[in-house]
Coordinates of N, CA, C and O in Angstrom, one line a residue:
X7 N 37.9 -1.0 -6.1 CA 37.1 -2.2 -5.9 C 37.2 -3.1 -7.1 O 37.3 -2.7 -8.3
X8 N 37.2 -4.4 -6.7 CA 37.5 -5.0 -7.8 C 35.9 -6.4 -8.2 O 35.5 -6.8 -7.1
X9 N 35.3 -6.7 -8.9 CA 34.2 -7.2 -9.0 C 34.3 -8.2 -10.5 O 34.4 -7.8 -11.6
X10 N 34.2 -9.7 -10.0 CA 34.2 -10.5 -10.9 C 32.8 -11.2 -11.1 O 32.3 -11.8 -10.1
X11 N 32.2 -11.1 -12.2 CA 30.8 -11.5 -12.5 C 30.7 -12.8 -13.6 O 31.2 -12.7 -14.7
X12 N 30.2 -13.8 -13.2 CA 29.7 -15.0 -14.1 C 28.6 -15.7 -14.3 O 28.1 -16.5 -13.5
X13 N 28.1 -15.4 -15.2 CA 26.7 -15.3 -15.7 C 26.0 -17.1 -16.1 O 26.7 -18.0 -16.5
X14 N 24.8 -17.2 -15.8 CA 24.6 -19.0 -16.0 C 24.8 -19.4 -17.6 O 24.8 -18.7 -18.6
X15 N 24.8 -20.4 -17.5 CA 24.7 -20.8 -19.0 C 24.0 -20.9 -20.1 O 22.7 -20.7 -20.1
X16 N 24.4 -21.1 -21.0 CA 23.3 -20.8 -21.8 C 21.7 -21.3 -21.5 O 20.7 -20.6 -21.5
X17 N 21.9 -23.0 -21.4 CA 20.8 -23.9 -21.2 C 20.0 -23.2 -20.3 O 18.9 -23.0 -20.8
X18 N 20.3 -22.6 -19.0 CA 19.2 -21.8 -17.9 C 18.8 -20.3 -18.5 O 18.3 -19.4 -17.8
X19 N 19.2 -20.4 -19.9 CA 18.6 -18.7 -19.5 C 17.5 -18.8 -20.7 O 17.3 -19.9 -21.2
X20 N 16.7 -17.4 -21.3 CA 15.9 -17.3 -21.8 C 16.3 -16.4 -23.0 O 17.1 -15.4 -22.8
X21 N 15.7 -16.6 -24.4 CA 16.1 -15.6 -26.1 C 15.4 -14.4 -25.0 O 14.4 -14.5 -24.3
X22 N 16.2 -13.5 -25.1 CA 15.7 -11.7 -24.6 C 15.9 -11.3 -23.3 O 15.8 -10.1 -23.0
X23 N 16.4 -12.4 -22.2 CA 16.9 -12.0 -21.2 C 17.4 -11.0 -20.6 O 18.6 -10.8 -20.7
X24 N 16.9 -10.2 -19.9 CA 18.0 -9.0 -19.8 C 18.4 -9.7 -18.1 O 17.9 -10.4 -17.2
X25 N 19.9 -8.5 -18.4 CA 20.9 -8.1 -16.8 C 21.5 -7.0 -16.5 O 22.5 -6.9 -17.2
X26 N 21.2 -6.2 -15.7 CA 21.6 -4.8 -15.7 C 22.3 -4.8 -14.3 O 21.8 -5.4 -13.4
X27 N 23.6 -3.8 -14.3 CA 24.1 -3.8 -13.2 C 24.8 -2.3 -13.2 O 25.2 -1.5 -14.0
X28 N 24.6 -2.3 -12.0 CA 24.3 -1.1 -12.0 C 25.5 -1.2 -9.7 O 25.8 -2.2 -9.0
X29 N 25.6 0.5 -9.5 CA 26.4 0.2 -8.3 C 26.8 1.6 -7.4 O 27.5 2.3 -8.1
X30 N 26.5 2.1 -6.3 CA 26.8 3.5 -6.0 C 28.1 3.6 -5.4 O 28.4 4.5 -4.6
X31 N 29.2 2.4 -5.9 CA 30.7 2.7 -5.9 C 31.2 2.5 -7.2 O 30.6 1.8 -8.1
X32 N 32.9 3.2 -7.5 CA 33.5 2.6 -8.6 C 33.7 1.2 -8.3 O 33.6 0.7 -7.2
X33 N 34.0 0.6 -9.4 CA 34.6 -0.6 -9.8 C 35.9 -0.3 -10.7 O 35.7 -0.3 -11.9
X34 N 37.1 0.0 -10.1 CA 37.8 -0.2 -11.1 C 38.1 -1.3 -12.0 O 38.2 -1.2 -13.2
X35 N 38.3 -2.2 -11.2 CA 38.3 -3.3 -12.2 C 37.0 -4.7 -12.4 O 36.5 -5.2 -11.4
X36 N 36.7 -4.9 -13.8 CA 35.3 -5.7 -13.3 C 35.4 -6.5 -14.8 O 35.7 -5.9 -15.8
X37 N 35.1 -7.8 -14.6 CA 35.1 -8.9 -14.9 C 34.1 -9.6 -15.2 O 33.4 -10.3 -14.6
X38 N 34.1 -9.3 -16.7 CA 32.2 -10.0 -17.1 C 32.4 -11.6 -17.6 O 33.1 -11.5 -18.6
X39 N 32.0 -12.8 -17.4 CA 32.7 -14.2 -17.9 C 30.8 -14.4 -18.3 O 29.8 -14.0 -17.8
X40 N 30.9 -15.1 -19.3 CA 29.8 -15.7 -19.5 C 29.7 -17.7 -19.0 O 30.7 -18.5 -18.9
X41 N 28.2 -17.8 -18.8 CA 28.6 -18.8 -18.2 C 28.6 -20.0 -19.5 O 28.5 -19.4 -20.6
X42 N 28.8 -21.4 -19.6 CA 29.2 -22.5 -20.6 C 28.2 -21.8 -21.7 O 27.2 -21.2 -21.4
X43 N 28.6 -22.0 -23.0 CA 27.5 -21.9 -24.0 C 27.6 -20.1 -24.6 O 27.4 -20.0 -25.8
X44 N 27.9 -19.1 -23.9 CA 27.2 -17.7 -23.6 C 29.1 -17.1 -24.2 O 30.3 -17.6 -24.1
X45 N 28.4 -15.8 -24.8 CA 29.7 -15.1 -25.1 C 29.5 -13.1 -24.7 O 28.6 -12.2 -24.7
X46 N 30.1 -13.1 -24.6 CA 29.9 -10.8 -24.9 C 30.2 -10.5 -25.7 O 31.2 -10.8 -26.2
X47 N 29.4 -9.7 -26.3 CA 29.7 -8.2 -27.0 C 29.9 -7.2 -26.4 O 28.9 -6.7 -25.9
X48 N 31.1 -6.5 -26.1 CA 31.4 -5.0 -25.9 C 31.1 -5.2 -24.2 O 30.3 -4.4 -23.6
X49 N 31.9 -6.1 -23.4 CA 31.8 -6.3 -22.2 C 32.4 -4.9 -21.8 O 33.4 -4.4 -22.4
X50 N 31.9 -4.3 -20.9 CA 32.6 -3.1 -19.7 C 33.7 -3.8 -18.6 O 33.6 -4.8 -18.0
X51 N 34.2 -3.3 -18.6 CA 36.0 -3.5 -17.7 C 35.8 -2.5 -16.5 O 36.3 -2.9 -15.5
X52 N 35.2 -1.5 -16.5 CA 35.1 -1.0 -15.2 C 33.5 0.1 -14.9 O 33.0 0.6 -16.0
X53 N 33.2 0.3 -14.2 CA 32.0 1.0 -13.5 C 32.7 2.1 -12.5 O 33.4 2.1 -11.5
X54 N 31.9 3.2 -13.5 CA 32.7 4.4 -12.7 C 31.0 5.2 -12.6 O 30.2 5.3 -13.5
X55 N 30.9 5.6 -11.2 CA 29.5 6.0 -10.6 C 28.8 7.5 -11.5 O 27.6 7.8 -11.8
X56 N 30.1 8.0 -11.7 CA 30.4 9.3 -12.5 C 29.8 9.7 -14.0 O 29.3 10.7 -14.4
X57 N 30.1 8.8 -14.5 CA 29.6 8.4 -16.3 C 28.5 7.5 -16.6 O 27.8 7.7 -17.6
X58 N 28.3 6.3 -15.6 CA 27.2 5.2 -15.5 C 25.6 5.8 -15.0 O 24.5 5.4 -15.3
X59 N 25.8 6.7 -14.4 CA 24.9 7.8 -14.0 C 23.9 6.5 -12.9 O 24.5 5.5 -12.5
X60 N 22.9 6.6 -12.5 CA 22.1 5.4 -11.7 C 22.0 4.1 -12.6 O 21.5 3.1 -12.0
X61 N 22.4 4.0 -13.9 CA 21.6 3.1 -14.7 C 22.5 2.3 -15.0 O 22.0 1.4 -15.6
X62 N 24.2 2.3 -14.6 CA 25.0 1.7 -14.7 C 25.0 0.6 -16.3 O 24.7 1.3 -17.3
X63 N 25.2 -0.3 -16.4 CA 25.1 -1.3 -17.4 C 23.8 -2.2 -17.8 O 23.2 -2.5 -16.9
X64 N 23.5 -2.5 -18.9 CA 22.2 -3.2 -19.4 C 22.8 -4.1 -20.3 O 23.8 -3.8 -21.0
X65 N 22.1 -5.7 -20.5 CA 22.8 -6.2 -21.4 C 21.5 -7.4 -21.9 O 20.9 -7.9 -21.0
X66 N 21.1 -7.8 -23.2 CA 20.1 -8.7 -23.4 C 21.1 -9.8 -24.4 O 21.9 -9.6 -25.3
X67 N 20.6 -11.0 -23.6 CA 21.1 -12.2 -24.0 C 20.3 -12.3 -25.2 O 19.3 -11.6 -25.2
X68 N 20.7 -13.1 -26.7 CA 20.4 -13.4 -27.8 C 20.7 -14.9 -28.2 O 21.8 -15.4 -28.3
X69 N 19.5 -15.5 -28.3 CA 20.3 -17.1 -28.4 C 20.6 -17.5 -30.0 O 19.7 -17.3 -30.9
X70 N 21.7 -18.0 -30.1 CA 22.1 -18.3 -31.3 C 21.8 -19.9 -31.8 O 21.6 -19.9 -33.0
X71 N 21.9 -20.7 -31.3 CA 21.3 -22.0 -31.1 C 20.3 -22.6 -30.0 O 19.9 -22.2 -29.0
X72 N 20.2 -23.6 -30.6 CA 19.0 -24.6 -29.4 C 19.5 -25.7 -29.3 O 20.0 -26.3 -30.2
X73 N 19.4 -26.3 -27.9 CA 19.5 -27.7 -27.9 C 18.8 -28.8 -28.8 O 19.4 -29.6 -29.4
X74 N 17.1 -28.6 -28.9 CA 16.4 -29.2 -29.6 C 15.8 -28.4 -30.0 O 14.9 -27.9 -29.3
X75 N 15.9 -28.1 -31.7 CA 14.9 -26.8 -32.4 C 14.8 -25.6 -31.5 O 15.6 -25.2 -30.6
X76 N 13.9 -25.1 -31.9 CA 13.1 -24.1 -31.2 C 12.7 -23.9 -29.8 O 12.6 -22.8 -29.3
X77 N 12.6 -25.3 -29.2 CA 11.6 -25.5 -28.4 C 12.3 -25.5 -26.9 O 11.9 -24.9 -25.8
X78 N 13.5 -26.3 -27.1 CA 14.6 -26.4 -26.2 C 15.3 -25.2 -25.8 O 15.6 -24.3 -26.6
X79 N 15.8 -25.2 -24.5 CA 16.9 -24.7 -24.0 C 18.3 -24.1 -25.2 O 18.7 -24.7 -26.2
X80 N 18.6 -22.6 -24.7 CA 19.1 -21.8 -25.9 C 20.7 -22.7 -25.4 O 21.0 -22.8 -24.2
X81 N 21.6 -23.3 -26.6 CA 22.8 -24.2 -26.5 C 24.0 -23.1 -26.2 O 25.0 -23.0 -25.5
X82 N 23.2 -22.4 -27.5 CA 24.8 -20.9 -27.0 C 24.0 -19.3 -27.5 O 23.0 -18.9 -28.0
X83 N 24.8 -18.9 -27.0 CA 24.2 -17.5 -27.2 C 25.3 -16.2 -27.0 O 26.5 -16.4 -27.0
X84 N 24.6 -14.9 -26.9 CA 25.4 -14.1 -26.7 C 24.8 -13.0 -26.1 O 23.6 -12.6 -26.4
X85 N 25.7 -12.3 -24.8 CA 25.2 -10.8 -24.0 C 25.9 -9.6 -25.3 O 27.1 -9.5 -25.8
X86 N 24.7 -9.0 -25.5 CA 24.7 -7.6 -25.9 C 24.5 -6.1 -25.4 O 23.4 -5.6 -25.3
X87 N 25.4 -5.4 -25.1 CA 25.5 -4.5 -24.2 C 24.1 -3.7 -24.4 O 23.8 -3.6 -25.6
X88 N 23.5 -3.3 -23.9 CA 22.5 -2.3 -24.5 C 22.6 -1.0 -24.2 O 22.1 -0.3 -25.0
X89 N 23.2 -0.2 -22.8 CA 23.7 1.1 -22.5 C 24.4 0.4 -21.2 O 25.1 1.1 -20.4

C-alpha cells in the first residue's frame, strides 16, 4: 500500500498541535509533505502494523515563527516525531 500525506500550513495550525496516524494495514511506502511554512523531523517512510503496535505514529507541530509577534498565526514551524 502506498499512502501520501500533506499536512496544512503553517498559518492554520496551532504551537503544540499534535497528529497521530496510526493504520490496521502495512504501508510500505508513505509520504509525509508538510504543508507551506512547516518542515519534519525524523519523518517515517513506511507503517508496518507489526512494530507500530495500535499506536502507529505521533507527531507535535512546534512553531518557530509568527506572522505578527506572538499573537498571530505560526509563519513556519516544524512536525516532531514523538513515537
Amino acid at each position: 500500500t502506498i499512502l501520501g500525506i500533506q499536512l496544512p500550513a503553517a498559518s492554520a495550525l496551532v504551537d503544540g498541535q499534535t497528529f497521530q496516524l496510526s493504520s490496521t494495514q502495512n504501508i510500505t511506502t508513505l509520504g509525509m509533505v508538510g504543508g507551506t511554512g512547516t518542515t519534519f523531523s525524523n519523518s517515517p517512510t513506511a507503517l508496518t502494523t507489526s512494530t507500530t503496535a495500535s499506536y502507529g505514529y505521533g507527531f507535535v507541530f512546534h512553531a518557530l515563527t509568527y506572522a505578527t509577534g506572538t499573537n498571530g498565526p505560526p509563519a513556519t514551524g516544524t512536525w516532531y516525531r514523538t513515537f
